[in-house]
Coordinates of C-alpha atoms in Angstrom, one line a residue:
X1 CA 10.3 -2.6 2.5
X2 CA 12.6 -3.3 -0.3
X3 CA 13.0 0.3 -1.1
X4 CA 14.0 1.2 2.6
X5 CA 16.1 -1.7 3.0
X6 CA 18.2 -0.8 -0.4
X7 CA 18.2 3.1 0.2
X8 CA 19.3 1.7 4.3
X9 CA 22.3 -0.3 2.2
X10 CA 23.3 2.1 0.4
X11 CA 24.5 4.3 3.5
X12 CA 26.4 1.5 4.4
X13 CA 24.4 -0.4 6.9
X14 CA 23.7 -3.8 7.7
X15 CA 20.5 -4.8 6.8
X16 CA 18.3 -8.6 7.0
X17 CA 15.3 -8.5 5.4
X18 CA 12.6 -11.1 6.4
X19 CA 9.6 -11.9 3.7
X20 CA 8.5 -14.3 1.6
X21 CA 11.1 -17.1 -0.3
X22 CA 9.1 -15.3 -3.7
X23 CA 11.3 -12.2 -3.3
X24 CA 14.8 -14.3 -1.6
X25 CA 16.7 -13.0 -5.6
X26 CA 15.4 -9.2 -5.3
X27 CA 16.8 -8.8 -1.5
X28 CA 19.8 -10.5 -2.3
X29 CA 20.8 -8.5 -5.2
X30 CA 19.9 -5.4 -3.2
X31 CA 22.9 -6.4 -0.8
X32 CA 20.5 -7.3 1.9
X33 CA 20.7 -10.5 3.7
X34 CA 17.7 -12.7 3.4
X35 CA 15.5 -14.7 6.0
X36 CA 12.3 -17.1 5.1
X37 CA 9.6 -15.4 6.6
X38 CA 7.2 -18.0 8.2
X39 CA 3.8 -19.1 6.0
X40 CA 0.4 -20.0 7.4
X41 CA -2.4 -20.3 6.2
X42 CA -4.8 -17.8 8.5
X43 CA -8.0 -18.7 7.0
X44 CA -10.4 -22.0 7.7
X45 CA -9.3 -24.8 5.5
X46 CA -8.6 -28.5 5.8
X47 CA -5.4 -29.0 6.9
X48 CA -4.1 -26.5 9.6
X49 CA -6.9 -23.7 10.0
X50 CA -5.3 -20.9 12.2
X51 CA -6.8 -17.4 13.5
X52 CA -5.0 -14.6 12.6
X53 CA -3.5 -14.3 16.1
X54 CA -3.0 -17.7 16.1
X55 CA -0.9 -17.6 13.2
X56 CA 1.1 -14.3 14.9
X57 CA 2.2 -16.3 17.8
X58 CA 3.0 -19.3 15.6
X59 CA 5.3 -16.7 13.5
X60 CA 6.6 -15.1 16.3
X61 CA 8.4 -18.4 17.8
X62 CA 10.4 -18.7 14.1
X63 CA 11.1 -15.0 13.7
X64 CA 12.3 -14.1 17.3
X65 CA 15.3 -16.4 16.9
X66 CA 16.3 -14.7 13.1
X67 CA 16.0 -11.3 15.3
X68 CA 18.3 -12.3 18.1
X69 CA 20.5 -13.7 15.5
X70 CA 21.0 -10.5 13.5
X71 CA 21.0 -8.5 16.9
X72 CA 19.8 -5.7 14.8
X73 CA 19.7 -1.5 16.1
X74 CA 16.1 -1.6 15.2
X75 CA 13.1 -3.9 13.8
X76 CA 11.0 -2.5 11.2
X77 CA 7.8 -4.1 10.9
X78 CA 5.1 -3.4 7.9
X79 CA 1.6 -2.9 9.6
X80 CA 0.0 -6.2 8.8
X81 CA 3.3 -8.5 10.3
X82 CA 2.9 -8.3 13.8
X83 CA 5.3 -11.2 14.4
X84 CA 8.4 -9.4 14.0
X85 CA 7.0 -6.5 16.4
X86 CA 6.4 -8.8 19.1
X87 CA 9.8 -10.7 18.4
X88 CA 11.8 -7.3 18.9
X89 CA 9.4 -6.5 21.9
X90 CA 10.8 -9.8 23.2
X91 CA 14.2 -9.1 21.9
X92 CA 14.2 -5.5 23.8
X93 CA 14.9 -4.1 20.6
X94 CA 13.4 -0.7 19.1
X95 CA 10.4 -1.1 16.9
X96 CA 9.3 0.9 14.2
X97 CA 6.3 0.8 11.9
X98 CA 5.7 1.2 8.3
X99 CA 2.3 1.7 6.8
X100 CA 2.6 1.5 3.2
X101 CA -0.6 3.3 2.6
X102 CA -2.7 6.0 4.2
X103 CA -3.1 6.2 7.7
X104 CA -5.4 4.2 8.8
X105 CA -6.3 5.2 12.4
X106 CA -9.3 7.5 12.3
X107 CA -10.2 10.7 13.6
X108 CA -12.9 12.6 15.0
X109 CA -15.8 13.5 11.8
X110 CA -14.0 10.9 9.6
X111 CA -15.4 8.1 7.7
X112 CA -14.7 4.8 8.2
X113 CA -11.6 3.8 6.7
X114 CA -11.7 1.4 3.6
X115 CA -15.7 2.9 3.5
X116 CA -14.6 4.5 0.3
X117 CA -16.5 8.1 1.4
X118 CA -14.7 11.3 1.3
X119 CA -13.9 13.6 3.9
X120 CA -17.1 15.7 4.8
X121 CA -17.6 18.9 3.9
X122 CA -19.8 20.2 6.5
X123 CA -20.4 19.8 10.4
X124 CA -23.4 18.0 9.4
X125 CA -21.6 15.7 7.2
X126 CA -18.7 15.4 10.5
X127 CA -21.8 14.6 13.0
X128 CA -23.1 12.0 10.7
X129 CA -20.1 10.0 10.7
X130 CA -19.6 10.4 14.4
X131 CA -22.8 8.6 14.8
X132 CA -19.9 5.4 13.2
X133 CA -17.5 5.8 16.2
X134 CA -19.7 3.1 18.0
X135 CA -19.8 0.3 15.8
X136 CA -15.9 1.1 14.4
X137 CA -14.9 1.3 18.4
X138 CA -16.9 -2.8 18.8
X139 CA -14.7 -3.9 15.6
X140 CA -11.2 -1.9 17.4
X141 CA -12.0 -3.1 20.3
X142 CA -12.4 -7.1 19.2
X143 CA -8.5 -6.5 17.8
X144 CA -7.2 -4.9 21.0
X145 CA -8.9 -8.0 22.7
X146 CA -7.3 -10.3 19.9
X147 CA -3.8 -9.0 20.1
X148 CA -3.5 -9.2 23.7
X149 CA -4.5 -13.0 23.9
X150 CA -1.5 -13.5 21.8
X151 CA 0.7 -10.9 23.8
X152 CA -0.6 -13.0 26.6
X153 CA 0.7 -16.2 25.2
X154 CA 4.3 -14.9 24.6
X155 CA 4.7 -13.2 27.8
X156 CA 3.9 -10.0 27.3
X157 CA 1.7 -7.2 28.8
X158 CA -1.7 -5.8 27.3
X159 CA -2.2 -2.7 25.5
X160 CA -4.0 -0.3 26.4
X161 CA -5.2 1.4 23.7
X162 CA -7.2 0.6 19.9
X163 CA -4.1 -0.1 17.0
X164 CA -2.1 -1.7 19.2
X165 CA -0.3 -3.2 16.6
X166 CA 1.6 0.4 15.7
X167 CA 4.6 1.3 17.5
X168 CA 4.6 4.3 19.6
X169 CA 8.2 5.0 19.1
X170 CA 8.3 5.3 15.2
X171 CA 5.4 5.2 13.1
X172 CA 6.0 6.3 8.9
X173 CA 3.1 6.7 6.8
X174 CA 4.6 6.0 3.2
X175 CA 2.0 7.8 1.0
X176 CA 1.5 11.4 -0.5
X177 CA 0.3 13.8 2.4
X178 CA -1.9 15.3 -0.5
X179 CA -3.7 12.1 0.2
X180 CA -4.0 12.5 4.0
X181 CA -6.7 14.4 5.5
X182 CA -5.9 17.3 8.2
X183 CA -5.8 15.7 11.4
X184 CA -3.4 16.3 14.8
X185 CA -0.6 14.1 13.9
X186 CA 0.9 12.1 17.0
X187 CA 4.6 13.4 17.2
X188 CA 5.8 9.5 16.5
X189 CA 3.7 9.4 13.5
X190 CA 5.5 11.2 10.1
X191 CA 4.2 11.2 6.6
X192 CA 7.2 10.0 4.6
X193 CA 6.2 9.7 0.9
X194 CA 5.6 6.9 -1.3
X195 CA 8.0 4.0 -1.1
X196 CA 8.0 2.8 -4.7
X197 CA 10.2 -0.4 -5.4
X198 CA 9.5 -2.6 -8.8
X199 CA 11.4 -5.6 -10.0
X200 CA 13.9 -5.0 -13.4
X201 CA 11.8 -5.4 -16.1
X202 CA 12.5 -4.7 -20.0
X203 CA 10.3 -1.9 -21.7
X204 CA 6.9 -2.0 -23.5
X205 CA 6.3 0.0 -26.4
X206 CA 2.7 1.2 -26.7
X207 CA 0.8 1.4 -29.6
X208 CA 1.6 3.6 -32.5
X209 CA 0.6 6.9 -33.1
X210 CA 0.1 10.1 -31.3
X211 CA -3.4 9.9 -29.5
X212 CA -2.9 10.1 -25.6
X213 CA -1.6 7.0 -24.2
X214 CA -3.6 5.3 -21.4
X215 CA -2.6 2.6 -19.4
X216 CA -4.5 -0.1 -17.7
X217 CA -2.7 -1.4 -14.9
X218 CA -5.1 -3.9 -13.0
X219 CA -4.4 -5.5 -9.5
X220 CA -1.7 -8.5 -9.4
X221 CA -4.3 -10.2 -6.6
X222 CA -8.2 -9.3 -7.2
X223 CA -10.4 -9.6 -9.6
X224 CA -9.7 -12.5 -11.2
X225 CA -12.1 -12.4 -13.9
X226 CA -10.3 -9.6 -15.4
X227 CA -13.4 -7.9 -15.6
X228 CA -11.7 -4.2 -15.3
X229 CA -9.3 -5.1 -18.4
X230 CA -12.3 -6.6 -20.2
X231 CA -14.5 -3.6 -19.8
X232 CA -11.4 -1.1 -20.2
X233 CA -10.5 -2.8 -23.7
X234 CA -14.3 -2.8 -24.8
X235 CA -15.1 0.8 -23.6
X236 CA -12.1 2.6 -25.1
X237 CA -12.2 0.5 -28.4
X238 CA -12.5 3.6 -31.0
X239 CA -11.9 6.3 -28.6
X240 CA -9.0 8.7 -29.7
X241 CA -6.8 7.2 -27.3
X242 CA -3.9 4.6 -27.6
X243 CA -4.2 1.8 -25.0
X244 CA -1.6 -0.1 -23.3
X245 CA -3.2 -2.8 -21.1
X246 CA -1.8 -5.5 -19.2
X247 CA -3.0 -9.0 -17.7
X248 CA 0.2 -8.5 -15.2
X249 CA 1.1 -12.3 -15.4
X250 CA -2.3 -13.4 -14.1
X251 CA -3.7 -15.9 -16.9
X252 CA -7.0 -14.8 -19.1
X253 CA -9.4 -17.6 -18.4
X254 CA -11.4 -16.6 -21.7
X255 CA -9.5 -14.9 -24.5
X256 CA -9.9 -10.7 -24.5
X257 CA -10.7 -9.1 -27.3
X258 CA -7.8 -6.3 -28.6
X259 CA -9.3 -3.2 -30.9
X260 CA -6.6 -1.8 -32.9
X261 CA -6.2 1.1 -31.1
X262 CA -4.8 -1.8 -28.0
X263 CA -2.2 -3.5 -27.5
X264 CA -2.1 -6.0 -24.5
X265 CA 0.9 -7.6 -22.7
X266 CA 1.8 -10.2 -20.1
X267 CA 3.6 -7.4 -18.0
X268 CA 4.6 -3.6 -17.5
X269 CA 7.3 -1.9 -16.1
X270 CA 5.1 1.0 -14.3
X271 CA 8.4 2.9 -14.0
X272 CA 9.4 2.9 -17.4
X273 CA 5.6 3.4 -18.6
X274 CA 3.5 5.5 -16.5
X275 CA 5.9 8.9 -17.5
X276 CA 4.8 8.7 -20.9
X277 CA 1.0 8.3 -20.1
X278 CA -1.5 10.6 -20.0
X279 CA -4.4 8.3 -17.9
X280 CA -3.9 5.5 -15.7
X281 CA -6.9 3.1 -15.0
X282 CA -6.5 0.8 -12.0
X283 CA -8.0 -0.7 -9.5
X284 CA -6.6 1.8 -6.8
X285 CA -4.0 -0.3 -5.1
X286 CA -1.7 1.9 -3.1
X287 CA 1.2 0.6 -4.8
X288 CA 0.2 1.6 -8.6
X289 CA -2.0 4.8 -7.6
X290 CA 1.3 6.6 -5.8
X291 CA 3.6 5.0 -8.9
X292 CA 0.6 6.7 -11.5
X293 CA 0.8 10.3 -9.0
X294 CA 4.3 10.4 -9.2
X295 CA 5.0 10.2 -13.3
X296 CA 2.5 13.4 -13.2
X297 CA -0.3 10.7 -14.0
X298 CA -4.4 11.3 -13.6
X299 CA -5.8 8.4 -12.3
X300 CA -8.8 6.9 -13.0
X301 CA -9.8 4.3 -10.1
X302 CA -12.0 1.5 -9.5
X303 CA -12.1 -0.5 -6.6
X304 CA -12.2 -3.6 -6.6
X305 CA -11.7 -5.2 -2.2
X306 CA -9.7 -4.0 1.0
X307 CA -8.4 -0.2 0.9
X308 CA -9.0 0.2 -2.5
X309 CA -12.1 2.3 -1.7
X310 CA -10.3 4.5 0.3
X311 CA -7.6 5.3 -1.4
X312 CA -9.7 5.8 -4.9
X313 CA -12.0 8.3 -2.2
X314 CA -8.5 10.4 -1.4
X315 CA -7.3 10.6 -5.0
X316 CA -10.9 11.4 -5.9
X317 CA -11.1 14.7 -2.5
X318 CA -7.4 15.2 -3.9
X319 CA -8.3 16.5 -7.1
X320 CA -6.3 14.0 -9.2
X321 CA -8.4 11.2 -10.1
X322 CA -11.6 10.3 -10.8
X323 CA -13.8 7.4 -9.0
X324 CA -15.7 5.1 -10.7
X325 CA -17.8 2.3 -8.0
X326 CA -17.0 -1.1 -8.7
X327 CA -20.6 -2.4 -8.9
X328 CA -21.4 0.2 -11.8
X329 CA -18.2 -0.9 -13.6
X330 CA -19.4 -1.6 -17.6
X331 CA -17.6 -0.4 -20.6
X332 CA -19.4 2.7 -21.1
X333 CA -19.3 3.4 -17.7
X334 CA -15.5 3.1 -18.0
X335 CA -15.4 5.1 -21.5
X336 CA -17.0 8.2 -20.2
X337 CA -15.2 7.9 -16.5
X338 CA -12.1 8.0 -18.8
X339 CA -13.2 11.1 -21.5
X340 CA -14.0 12.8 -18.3
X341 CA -10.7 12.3 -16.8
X342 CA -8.4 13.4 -19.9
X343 CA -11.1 16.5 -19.9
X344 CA -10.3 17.9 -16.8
X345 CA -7.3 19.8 -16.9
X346 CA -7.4 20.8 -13.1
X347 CA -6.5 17.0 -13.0
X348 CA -4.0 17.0 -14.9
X349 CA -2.6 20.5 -13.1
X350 CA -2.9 18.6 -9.6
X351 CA -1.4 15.0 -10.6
X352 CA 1.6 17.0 -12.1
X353 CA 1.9 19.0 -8.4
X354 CA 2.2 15.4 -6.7
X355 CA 4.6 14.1 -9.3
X356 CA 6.7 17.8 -8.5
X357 CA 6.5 16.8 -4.8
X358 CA 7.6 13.4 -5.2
X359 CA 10.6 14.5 -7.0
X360 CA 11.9 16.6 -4.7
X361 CA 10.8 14.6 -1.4
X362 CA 12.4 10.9 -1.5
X363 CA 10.1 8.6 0.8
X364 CA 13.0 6.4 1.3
X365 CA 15.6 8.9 1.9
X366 CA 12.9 10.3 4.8
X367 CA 11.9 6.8 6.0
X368 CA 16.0 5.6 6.5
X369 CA 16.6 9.3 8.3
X370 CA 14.2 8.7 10.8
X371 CA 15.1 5.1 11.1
X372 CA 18.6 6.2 12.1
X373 CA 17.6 8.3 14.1
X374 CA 16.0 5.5 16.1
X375 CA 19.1 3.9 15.4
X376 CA 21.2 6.6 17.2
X377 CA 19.0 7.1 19.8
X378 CA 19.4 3.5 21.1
X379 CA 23.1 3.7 20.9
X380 CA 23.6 7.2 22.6
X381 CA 24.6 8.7 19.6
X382 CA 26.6 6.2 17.3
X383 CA 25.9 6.6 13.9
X384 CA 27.1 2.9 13.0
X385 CA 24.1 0.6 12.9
X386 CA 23.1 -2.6 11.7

């Protein structure tokens, strides 16, 4: 969001920005005007425990008022903050979608998304995860059900259909197509590119020498044992590798130990970094696997929770990663995951394509084109938006 919002200011429109108080500095300084996004807790605990839904229709009674304040052209809502959808539904205003990962609606022969298995290769393969559709469609169908109590509540009519939470006027998928698999794309739906956004940060220098540098870029929300950075800086201890891992601000409960060939640091600029690496190892957040793809990066992944499985299963049918499961995560496990990765020049070949792509395909500059376009169409054809 912060990336569209500051390419979005820098063609001179007017943009507010609602998220958390966390980020107020980093959408100010973009030239974006800032608005607390409401906080609930959306999980059982002792003091306020709220449903999901519950917690959208709770949100959407503080954010339809910032909306008909800023009287915006169009509201742009990230998949997983339905409030502002619905307050722009209310407001009459345009929605539009971003999905800052693959896309997660399925298709016919496709796994489950978040599963973590790989497209199949055969019609047998295809007819064994249609034999899935059932128990997905129960799960789909216990959203649509979900969402329309709370559309309900603020007035509005059902949805008829599973993802109801997507817009049907503009939906942009911000990830590498090379990690989508073919499907019949709904005309509202477009493939933008990554939208890669980091805070200003000062830069790292690695370890000495001239071994290939790897970096090991762990997630800034799971596993909070650190046992990925643990196992990365045991299993490549003596390799012919320099390694430059990070605990990414997230303290070390027990102290790690560091083999010479190491150095570890509280944080990483991934931007500054990741050109000048020859492996990243990560737990396959969106966020850092795109970032690793674009500086030309192999990647290998290990899931950890959420999407990570799929997205390590489409860099993995891409050709620019390998996968390693989290359960048989150990350091020697890691070590030959990683001498395998570094090995395999067809990795290397394909993460340098995406990073080629990426370079000359700007997933903000597509995502702000389309969003004026929405823009324009809403205003008969005025260019001048807010």
């Amino acid at each position: 969001m912060l990336a569209l919002g500051t390419e979005l200011v820098r063609r001179g429109h007017e943009v507010t920005l609602e998220t958390w108080t966390r980020w107020r500095g980093y959408v100010e300084s973009s030239g974006m005007r800032f608005v607390a996004a409401p906080e609930f807790p959306v999980f059982p605990n002792r003091d306020r425990p709220l449903s999901p839904y519950e917690a959208v229709v709770a949100a959407v009674a503080q954010t339809r008022p910032a909306v008909a304040a800023a009287a915006p052209d169009v509201v742009v809502h990230d998949i997983l903050t339905l409030a502002p959808a619905l307050a722009g539904e209310l407001e009459s205003v345009p929605v539009a979608t971003l999905i800052p990962h693959v896309y997660p609606v399925g298709a016919p022969g496709f796994p489950p998304y978040a599963f973590g298995a790989r497209l199949p290769r055969t019609a047998a393969g295809a007819a064994l995860w249609r034999l899935m559709n059932r128990p997905v469609a129960i799960g789909l169908r216990r959203g649509q059900t979900e969402l329309n109590q709370a559309r309900r509540e603020l007035g509005l009519g059902p949805v008829n259909r599973f993802h109801g939470g997507l817009s049907q006027q503009l939906c942009m998928v911000a990830t590498f197509p090379q990690l989508e698999y073919p499907r019949r794309w709904p005309e509202h739906v477009h493939v933008v590119g990554p939208l890669m956004w980091e805070p200003p940060s000062e830069s790292v220098a690695p370890p000495p020498g001239d071994d290939p540098l790897v970096l090991v870029a762990p997630s800034t929300a799971q596993d909070p044992d650190h046992r990925l950075l643990r196992a990365a800086l045991a299993g490549l201890a003596g390799e012919p590798v320099r390694v430059l891992a990070t605990w990414n601000r997230r303290p070390l409960a027990e102290p790690v130990p560091v083999p010479a060939n190491a150095r570890l640091v509280e944080w990483v600029s991934y931007a500054q970094t990741m050109p000048g690496c020859a492996l990243v190892i990560c737990h396959a957040g969106h966020g850092t696997l795109v970032r690793a793809l674009a500086s030309s990066c192999r990647v290998l992944a290990v899931p950890h929770v959420g999407d990570m499985a799929e997205n390590a299963a489409r860099v993995d049918w891409a050709g620019a990663g390998v996968r390693l499961p989290w359960p048989l995560l150990t350091p020697l496990t890691l070590r030959l995951g990683a001498r395998r990765a570094l090995a395999t020049p067809a990795l290397g070949r394909r993460a340098a394509e995406l990073a080629t792509w990426a370079e000359h395909n700007a997933g903000a500059v597509r995502a702000a084109d389309l969003v004026e376009q929405l823009a324009i169409s809403r205003r008969g054809g005025s260019a001048r938006t807010r």
